[in-house]
XYZ file of C-alpha atoms in Angstrom:
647
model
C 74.335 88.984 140.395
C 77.934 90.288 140.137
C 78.558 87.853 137.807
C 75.795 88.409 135.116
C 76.700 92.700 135.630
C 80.262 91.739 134.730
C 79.165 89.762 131.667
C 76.343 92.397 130.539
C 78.753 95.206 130.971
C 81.519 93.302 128.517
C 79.150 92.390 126.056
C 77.765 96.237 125.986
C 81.384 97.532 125.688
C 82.554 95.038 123.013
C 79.576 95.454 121.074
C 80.142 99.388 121.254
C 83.141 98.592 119.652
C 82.826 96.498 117.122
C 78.818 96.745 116.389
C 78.355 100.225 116.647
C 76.502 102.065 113.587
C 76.329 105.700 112.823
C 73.756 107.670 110.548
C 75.329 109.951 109.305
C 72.493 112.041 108.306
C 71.032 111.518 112.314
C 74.581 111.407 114.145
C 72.391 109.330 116.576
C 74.079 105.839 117.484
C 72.703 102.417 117.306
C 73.645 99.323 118.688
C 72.361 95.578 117.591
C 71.067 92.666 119.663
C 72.959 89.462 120.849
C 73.245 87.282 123.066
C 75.773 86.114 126.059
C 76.665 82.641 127.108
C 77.178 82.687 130.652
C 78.350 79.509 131.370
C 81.507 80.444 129.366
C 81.689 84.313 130.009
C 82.642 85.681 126.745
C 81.165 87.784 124.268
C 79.402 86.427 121.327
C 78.517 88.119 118.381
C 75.799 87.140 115.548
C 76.842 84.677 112.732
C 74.831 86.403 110.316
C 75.521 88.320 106.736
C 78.580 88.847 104.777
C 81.929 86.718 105.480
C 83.667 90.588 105.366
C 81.358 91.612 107.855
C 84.071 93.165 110.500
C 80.950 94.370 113.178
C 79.861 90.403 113.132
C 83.139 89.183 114.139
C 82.465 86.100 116.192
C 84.383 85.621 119.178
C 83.887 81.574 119.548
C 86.646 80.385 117.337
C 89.131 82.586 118.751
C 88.220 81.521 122.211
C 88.231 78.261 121.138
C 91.747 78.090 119.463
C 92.837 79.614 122.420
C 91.306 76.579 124.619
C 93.039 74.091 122.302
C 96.592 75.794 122.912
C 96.255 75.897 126.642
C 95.709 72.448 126.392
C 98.280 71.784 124.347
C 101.119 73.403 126.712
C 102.385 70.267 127.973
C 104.401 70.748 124.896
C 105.959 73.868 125.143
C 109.429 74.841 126.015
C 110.142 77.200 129.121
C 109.278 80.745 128.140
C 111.798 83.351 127.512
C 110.935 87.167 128.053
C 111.915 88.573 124.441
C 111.400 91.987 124.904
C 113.913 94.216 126.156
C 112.776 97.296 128.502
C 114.443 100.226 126.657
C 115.601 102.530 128.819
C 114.612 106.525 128.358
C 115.160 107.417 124.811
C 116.589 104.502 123.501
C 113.704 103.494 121.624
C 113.703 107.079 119.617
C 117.899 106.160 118.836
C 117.005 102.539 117.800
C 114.645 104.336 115.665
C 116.655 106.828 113.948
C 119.306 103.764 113.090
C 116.452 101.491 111.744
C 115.465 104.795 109.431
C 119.162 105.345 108.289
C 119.720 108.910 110.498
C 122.144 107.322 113.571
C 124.967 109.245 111.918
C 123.412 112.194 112.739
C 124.654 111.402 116.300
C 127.788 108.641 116.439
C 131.095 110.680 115.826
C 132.411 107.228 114.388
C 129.319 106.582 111.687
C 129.756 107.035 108.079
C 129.478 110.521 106.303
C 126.409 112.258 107.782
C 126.022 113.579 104.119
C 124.222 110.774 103.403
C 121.361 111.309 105.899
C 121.255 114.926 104.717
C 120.640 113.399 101.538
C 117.350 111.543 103.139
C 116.568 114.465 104.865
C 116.041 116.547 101.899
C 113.508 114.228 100.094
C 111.114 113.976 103.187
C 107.476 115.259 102.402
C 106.717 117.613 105.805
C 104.695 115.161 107.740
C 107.535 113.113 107.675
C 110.255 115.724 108.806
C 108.089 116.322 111.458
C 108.155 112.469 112.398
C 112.189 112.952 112.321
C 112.267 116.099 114.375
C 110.011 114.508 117.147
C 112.476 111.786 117.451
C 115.725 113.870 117.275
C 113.912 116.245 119.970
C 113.889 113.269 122.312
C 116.973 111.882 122.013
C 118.994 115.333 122.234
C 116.949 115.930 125.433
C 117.909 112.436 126.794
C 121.507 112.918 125.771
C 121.306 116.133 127.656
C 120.231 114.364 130.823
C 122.379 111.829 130.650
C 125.752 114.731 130.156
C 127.314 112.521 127.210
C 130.357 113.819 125.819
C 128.419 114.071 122.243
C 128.008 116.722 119.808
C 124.219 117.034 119.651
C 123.239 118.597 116.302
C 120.632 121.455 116.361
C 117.620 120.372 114.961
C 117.758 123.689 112.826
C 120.727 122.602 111.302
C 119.879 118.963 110.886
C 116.771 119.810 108.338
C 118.705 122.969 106.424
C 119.188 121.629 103.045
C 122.778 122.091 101.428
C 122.463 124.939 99.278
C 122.463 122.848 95.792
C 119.463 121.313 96.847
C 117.470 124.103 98.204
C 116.177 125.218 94.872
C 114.776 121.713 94.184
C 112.101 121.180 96.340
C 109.350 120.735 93.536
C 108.524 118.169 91.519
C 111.314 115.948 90.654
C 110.637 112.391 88.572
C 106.812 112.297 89.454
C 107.366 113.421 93.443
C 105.415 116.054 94.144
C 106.668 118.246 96.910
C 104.072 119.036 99.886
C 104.966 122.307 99.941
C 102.594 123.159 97.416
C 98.816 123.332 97.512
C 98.667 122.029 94.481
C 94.729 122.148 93.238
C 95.242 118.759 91.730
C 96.749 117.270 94.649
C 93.689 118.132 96.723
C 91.312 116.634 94.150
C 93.002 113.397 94.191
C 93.562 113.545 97.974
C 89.211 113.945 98.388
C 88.959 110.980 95.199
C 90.972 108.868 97.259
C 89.127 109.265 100.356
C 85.844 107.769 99.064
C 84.192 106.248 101.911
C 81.090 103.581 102.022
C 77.710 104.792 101.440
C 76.695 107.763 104.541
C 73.379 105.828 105.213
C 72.854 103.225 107.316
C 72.098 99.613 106.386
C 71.003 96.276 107.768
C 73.617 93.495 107.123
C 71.578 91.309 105.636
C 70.839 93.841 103.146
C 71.928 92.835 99.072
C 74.297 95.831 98.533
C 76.784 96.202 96.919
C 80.251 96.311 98.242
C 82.099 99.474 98.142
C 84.925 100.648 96.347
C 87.928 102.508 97.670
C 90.728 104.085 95.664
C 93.981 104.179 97.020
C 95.971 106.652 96.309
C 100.055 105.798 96.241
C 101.100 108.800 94.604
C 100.753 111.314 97.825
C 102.698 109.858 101.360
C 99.815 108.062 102.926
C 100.493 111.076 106.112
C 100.154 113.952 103.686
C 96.890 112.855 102.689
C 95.169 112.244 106.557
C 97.082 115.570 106.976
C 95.188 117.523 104.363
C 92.063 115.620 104.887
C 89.623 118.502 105.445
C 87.056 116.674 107.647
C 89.532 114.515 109.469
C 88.260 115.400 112.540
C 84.524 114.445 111.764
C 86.517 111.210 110.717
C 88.468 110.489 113.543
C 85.133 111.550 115.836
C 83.166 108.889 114.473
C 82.981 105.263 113.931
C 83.238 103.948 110.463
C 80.319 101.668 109.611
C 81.725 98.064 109.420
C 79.082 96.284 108.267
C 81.061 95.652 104.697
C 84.566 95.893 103.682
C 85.230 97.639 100.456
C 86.920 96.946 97.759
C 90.460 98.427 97.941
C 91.424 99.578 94.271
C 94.880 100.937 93.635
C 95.075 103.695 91.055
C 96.350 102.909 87.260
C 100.136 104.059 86.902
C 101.406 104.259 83.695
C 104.580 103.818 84.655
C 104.088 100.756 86.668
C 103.543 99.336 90.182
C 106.727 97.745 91.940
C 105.768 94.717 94.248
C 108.182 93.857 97.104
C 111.373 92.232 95.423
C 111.284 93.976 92.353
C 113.419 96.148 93.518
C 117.458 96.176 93.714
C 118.765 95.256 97.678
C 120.678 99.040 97.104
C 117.223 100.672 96.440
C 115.064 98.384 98.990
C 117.481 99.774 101.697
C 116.399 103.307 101.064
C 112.772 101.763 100.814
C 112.820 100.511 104.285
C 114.105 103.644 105.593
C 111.555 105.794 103.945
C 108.859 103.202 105.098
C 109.632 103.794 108.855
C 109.670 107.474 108.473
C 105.971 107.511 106.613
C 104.223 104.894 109.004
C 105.786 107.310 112.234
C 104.336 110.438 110.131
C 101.171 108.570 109.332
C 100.702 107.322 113.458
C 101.758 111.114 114.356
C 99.212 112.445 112.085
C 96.451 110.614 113.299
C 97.181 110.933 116.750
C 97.778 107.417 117.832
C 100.971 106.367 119.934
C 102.828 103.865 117.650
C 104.447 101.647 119.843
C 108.120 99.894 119.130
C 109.860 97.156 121.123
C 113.501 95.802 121.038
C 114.413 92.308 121.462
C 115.972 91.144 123.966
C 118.768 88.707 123.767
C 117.843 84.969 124.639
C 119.117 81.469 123.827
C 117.682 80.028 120.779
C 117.844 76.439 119.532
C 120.860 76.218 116.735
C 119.098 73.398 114.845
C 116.044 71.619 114.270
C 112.507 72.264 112.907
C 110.196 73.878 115.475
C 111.063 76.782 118.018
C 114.013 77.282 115.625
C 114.865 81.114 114.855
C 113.709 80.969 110.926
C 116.749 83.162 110.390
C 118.856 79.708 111.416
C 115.676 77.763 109.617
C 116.492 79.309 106.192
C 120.383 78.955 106.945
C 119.607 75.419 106.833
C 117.844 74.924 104.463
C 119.817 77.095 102.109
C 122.525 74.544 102.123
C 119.964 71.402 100.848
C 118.220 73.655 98.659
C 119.961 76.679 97.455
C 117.440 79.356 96.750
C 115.120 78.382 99.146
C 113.033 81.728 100.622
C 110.514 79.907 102.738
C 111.585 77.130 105.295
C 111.023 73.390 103.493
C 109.017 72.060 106.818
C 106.619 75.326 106.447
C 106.263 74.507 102.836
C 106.009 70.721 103.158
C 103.235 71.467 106.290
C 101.183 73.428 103.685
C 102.055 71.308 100.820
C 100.319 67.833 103.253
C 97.264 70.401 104.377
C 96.333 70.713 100.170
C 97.139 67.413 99.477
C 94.489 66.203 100.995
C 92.235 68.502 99.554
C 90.696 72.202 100.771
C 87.681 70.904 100.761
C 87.438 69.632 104.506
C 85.175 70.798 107.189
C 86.664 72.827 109.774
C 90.651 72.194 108.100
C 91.708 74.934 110.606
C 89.237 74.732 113.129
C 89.133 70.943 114.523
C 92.495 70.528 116.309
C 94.476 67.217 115.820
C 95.004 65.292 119.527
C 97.852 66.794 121.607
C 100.011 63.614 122.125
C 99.716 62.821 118.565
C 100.788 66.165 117.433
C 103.466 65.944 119.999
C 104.609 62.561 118.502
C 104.655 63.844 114.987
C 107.336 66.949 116.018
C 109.448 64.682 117.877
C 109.880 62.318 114.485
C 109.410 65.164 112.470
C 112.745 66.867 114.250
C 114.862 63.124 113.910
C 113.127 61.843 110.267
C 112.606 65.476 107.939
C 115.969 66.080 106.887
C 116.834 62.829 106.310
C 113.979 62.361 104.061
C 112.852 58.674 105.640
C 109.295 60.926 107.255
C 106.228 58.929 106.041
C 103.629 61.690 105.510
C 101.015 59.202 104.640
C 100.469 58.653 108.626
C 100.064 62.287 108.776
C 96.348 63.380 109.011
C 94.744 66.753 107.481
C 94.145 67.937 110.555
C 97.304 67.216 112.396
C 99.201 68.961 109.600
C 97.078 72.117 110.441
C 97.860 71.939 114.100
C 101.739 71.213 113.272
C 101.454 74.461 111.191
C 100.349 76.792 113.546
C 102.425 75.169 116.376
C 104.910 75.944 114.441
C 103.922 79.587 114.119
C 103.454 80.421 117.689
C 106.385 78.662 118.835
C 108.618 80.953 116.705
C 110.740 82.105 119.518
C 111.265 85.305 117.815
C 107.434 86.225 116.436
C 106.595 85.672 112.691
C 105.714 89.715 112.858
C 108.812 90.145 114.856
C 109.643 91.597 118.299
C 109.988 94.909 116.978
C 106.691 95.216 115.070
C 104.553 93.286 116.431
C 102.717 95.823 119.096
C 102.702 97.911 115.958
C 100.960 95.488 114.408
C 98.052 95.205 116.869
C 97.853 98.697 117.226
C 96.812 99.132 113.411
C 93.118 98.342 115.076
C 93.277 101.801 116.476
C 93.588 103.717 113.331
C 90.393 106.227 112.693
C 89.444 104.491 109.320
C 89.860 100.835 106.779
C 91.890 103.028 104.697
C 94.383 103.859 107.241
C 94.777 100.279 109.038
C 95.653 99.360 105.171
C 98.256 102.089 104.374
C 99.426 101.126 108.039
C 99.393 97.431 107.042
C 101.241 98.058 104.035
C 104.296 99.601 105.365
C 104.626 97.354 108.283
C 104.971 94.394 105.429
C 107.749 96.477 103.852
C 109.118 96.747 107.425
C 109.491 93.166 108.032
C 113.118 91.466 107.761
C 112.725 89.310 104.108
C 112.028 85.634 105.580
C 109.684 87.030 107.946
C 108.219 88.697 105.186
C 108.193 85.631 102.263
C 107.112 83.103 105.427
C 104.316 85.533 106.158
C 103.353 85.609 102.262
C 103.179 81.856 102.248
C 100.864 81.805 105.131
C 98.387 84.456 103.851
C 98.567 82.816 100.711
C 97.480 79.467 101.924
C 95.174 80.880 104.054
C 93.123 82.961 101.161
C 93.206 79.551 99.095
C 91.162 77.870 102.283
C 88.967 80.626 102.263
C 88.465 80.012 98.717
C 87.214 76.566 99.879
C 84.184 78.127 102.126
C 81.350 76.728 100.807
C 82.470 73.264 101.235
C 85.522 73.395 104.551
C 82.798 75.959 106.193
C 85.353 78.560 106.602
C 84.715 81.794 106.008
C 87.028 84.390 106.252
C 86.112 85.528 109.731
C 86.740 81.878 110.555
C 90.131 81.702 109.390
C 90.757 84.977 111.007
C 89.665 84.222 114.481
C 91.214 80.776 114.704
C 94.830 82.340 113.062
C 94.815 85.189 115.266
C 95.884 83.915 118.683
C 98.575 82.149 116.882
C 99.998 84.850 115.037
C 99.581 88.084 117.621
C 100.992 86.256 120.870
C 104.553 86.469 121.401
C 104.854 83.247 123.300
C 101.836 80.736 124.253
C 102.624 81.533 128.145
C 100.719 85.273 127.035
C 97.437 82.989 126.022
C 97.637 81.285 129.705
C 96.749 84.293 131.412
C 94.127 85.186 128.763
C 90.566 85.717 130.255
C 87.567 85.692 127.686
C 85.308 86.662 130.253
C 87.522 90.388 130.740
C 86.803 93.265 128.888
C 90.229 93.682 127.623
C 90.294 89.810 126.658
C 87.867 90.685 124.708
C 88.508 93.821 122.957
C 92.163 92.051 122.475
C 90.373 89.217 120.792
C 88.312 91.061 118.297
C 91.201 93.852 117.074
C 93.780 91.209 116.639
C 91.139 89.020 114.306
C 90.175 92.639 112.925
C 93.717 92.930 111.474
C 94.399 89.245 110.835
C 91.363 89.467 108.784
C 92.544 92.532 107.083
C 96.128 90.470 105.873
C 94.443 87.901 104.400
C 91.382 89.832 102.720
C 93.939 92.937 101.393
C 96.978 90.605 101.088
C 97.670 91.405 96.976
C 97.794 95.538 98.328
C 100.061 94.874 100.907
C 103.478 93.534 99.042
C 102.971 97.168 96.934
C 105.973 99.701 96.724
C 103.881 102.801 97.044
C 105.137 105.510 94.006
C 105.841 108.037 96.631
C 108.044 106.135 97.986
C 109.828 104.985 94.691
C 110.036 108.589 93.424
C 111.963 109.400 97.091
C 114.062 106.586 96.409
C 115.062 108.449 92.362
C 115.640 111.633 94.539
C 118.093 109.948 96.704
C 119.827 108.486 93.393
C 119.783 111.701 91.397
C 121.515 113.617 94.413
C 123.851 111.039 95.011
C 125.175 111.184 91.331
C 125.552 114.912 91.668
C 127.656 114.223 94.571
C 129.766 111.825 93.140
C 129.803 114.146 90.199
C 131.228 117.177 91.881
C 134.204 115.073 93.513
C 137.363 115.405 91.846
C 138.493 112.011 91.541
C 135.527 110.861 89.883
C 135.125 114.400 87.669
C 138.841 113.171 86.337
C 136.811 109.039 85.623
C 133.835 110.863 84.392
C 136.280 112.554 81.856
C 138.032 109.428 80.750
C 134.766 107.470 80.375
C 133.707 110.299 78.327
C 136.320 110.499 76.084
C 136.121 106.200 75.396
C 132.592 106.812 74.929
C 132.760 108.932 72.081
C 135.685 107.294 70.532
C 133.549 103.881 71.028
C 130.457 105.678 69.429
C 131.840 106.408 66.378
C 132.712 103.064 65.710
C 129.464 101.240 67.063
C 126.888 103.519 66.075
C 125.026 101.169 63.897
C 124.047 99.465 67.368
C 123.024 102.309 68.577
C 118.695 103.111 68.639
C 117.612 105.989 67.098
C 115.373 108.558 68.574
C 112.183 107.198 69.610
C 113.805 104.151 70.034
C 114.938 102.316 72.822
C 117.731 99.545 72.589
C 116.685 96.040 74.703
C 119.287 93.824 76.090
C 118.772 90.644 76.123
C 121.877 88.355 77.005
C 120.526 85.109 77.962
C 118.616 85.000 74.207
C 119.489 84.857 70.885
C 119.190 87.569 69.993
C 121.005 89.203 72.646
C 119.904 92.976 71.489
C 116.692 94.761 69.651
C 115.912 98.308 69.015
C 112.660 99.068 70.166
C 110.173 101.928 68.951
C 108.369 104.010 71.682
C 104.492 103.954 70.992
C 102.028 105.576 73.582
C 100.403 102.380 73.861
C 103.547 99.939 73.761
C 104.162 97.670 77.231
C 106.843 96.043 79.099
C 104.788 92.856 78.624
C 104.840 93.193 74.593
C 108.574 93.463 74.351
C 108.720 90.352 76.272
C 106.598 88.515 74.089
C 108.486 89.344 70.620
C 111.848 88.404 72.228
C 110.202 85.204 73.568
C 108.054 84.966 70.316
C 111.834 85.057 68.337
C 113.170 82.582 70.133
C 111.173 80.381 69.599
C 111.241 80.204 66.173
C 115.315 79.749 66.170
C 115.739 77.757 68.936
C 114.415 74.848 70.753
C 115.198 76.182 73.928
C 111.818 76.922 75.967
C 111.989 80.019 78.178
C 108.460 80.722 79.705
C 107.103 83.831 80.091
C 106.865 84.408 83.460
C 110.745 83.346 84.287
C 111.925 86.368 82.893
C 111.211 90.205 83.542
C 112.720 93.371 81.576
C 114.209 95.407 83.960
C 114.758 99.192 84.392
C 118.727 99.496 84.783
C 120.717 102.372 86.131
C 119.631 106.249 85.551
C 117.986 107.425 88.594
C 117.001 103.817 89.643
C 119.158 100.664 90.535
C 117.242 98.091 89.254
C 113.683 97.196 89.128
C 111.479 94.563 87.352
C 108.736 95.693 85.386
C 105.081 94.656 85.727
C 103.861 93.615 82.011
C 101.275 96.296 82.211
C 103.970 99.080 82.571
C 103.781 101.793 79.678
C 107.365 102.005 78.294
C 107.381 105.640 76.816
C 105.752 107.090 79.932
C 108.630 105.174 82.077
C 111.086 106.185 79.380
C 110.629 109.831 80.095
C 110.936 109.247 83.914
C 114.000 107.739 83.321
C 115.749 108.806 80.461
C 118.992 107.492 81.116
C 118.089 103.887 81.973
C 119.073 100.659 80.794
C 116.656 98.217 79.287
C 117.550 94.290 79.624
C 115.819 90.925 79.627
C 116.826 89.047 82.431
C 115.669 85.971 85.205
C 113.142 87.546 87.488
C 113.954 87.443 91.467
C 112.856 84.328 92.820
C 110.376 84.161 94.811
């Protein structure tokens, strides 16, 4: 009897969770139907309706998966603890080095001008993040009597006197100072939400469409969200995933690796600051870890740091982003076709697999590995023993808690802004690796109606790979507890989320560019106002105009912009600014040209026309981008053809 009361009150709670619906118009709460297995004591959940149904998330693959790696231990290494137990404020000073402010508090650190710099192009949720985290570790300094200078919080967020009198809008940032009509209008457009009533699942609706907004920091907008309490009160309906649409910008949308390494610095930064702000805002505690030191293997292809993989590999194939076994893994899985039932699901047998990794680790390198004796579904359970056995996490030490916390964000929207700036968190290989994966794992999805896996599929079996930090965590895993399973269904939740919203996620968001200009266009004033560079400027000026008067043929007139090109040609072209011309069409009449004089073949989409210098480093432009509109946010940029970043 104790038994069947344990089950009945886990599959009550879990279903409260995840199949809970609210009429709005009511406010009364309903909750659907299912049914328990007992003989396995864990919570299942209806099959039924849309693939992107989140509140029919069944729980069977993921305790299956699980199953098949317990079995599979007998190949695992002894576990090492990697995380570190920070002691009493550390976490807050790891922080403010990972966001670019520890000079604010090491006597030895580089000129504390340039966090003042940050400091002054933070919107005010984000300030408030910094201040939180500067409170606590002046406090713990305090306690702990070191022989620092703590700076007053006061002083840390007063704004040199040059830069007080430009708070407003600077190169398309708008300040949050303001209440700015227009601001709040696009704020409410972006916060459109899936139809108030309530539905069946089965019901032939369609999906609904959610604008997001990148032009306002993601915290500003839950800030001035007018009914965020009625939001964070209630439970979204789940019974569809919209749409996520991003916004048109004229001036173009930066991926991840369009920028400059200089600029993607300050991005990172900025990135930790707004997902703090955006956890603050919302109320929900987002937690950090720090990894702890352990012994890692030096060489080899599984349980290999894939810091020390890509070291490798860089020195057989120079250029190489992703590690070669993760691609060749992949590259076997498609081979033999998408189109097999259960790819991910049916697990390949354990002494097999452990066979293959032990030939794999002697044979890959050396090229002499006969993949023909590899089956489909052995290469899928190589693949994700590959993932979990990471000794430092795919989502990293560091981020990974903050990863599974994303679950506990009020609304989709949020768990997506959340998502997003976690990706832009993540080191680069953990970042490209994770790309692959997503990417592979959409094109199986694509597959469904013939490998039977739908997207909830791929999300529950992926999950306990992915969101365990070793597979000793999964050993101590029960399905029949209710925090099993609410552990279960958040961490599918948000693996579903990566591979559904995967495109959104490798986004820049504008805000976040425009802080990045700021941060230029201060700098340059800085470097302006010193006097050994005032006596350069000078000198450059004068060679300038003595150069202009005798190249100013070359020069483009007004409403014109001049287009480098040095790898064509025609290694220069004066352009004419239209409202409607794009990056894309400039491309195409350089590549059109030389075509018609040479017989060399450069394809479109190994090349990009960048945006040098001005209040930018460097960035490649999307095709779509509107040149005059970018022209006037950069006046004093650069134009030039060159090979895009590899990716």
């Amino acid at each position: 009897m104790k038994t069947f009361d344990a089950v009945r009150i886990v599959t009550m709670a879990t279903k409260f969770l995840f199949n809970l619906q609210i009429s709005r118009k009511s406010g009364q709460y309903t909750m659907n139907q299912g049914n328990v297995n007992p003989s396995l004591e864990k919570v299942a959940f209806n099959r039924s309706g849309s693939q992107d149904s989140l509140d029919e998330l069944s729980l069977d693959d993921y305790w299956t998966e699980v199953e098949n790696i317990k079995q599979d231990t007998n190949t695992s290494q002894d576990e090492q603890n990697v995380v570190k137990e920070p002691d009493e404020g550390e976490l807050e000073e790891e922080w403010l080095k990972e966001a670019g402010l520890s000079n604010l508090f090491n006597e030895c650190a580089a000129d504390p001008q340039e966090s003042i710099v940050l400091l002054s192009t933070l919107t005010k949720t984000q300030s408030a993040a910094v201040q939180k985290r500067i409170d606590t570790v002046t406090q713990t300094l305090r306690k702990k009597n070191r022989q620092h200078q703590i700076p007053d919080v006061r002083d840390v967020f007063k704004q040199p006197v040059n830069l007080q009198d430009k708070a407003g809008d600077i190169n398309g940032f708008q300040s949050t100072e303001s209440n700015d009509p227009k601001n709040e209008e696009a704020n409410e457009k972006a916060e459109c939400v899936a139809p108030e009533a309530s539905r069946n699942v089965g019901d032939d609706l369609p999906v609904p469409v959610t604008d997001i907004n990148l032009e306002i920091s993601f915290a500003e907008q839950a800030s001035n969200l007018k009914d965020f309490t009625r939001v964070r009160n209630e439970k979204e309906d789940d019974s569809l995933l919209p749409n996520f649409r991003l916004t048109q910008d004229k001036t173009g949308t930066t991926k991840i690796g369009d920028l400059a390494p200089q600029d993607m610095k300050k991005v990172s930064s900025l990135a930790l600051i707004e997902l703090t702000a955006l956890y603050d805002v919302l109320g929900t505690e987002l937690k950090m870890q720090r990894a702890a030191k352990i012994k890692v293997r030096e060489s080899g292809l599984f349980r290999v740091p894939l810091s020390t993989l890509l070291d490798q590999d860089q020195k057989r194939a120079p250029g190489t982003r992703v590690p070669l076994i993760f691609q060749s893994l992949i590259g076997h899985i498609e081979k033999g076709g998408l189109d097999t039932e259960g790819i991910l699901r049916i697990p390949g047998a354990s002494a097999r697999i452990k066979a293959l990794i032990e030939e794999l680790e002697a044979k890959f390198y050396e090229g002499t590995f006969n993949w023909d004796n590899v089956k489909q579904h052995d290469a899928a359970s190589l693949l994700k023993f590959f993932i979990r056995e990471l000794p430092l996490p795919l989502l990293t030490v560091e981020y990974l808690k903050a990863f599974h916390s994303v679950q506990y964000l009020p609304t989709k929207k949020h768990r997506l802004q959340a998502l997003n700036l976690l990706v832009i968190l993540l080191p680069e290989i953990h970042r490209d690796t994770l790309k692959a994966l997503l990417e592979f794992l959409q094109r199986v999805v694509d597959h469904r109606e013939q490998n039977k896996m739908i997207l909830k599929n791929v999300a529950m079996i992926m999950a306990p790979n992915l969101f365990s930090v070793h597979t000793y965590q999964l050993k101590t895993v029960d399905q029949g507890a209710l925090e099993g399973a609410f552990s279960a269904a958040r961490t599918a939740s948000v693996m579903l989320f990566m591979i559904k919203y995967q495109n959104l996620l490798w986004t820049i968001p504008k805000f976040i560019v425009a802080q990045v200009r700021r941060q230029n266009i201060v700098n340059q004033k800085k470097l302006s106002k010193e006097k050994p560079m005032k006596k350069l400027l000078k000198r450059m000026a004068y060679d300038r105009e003595k150069s202009e008067k005798c190249t100013s043929e070359n020069d483009a007139p007004q409403g014109f912009i001049r287009v480098q090109a040095p790898q064509f040609s025609k290694v220069s072209m004066a352009v004419q600014l239209t409202a409607e011309l794009k990056a894309g069409e400039i491309l195409a009449r350089f590549l059109s040209q030389e075509s018609s004089v040479t017989e060399r073949n450069i394809k479109k989409e190994e090349v990009c026309l960048y945006e040098i210098g001005g209040n930018i480093v460097g960035r490649c432009l999307e095709d779509s981008t509107y040149m005059k509109d970018l022209f006037q946010l950069n006046p004093n940029a650069e134009w030039v053809i060159k090979a895009k970043p590899s990716v």
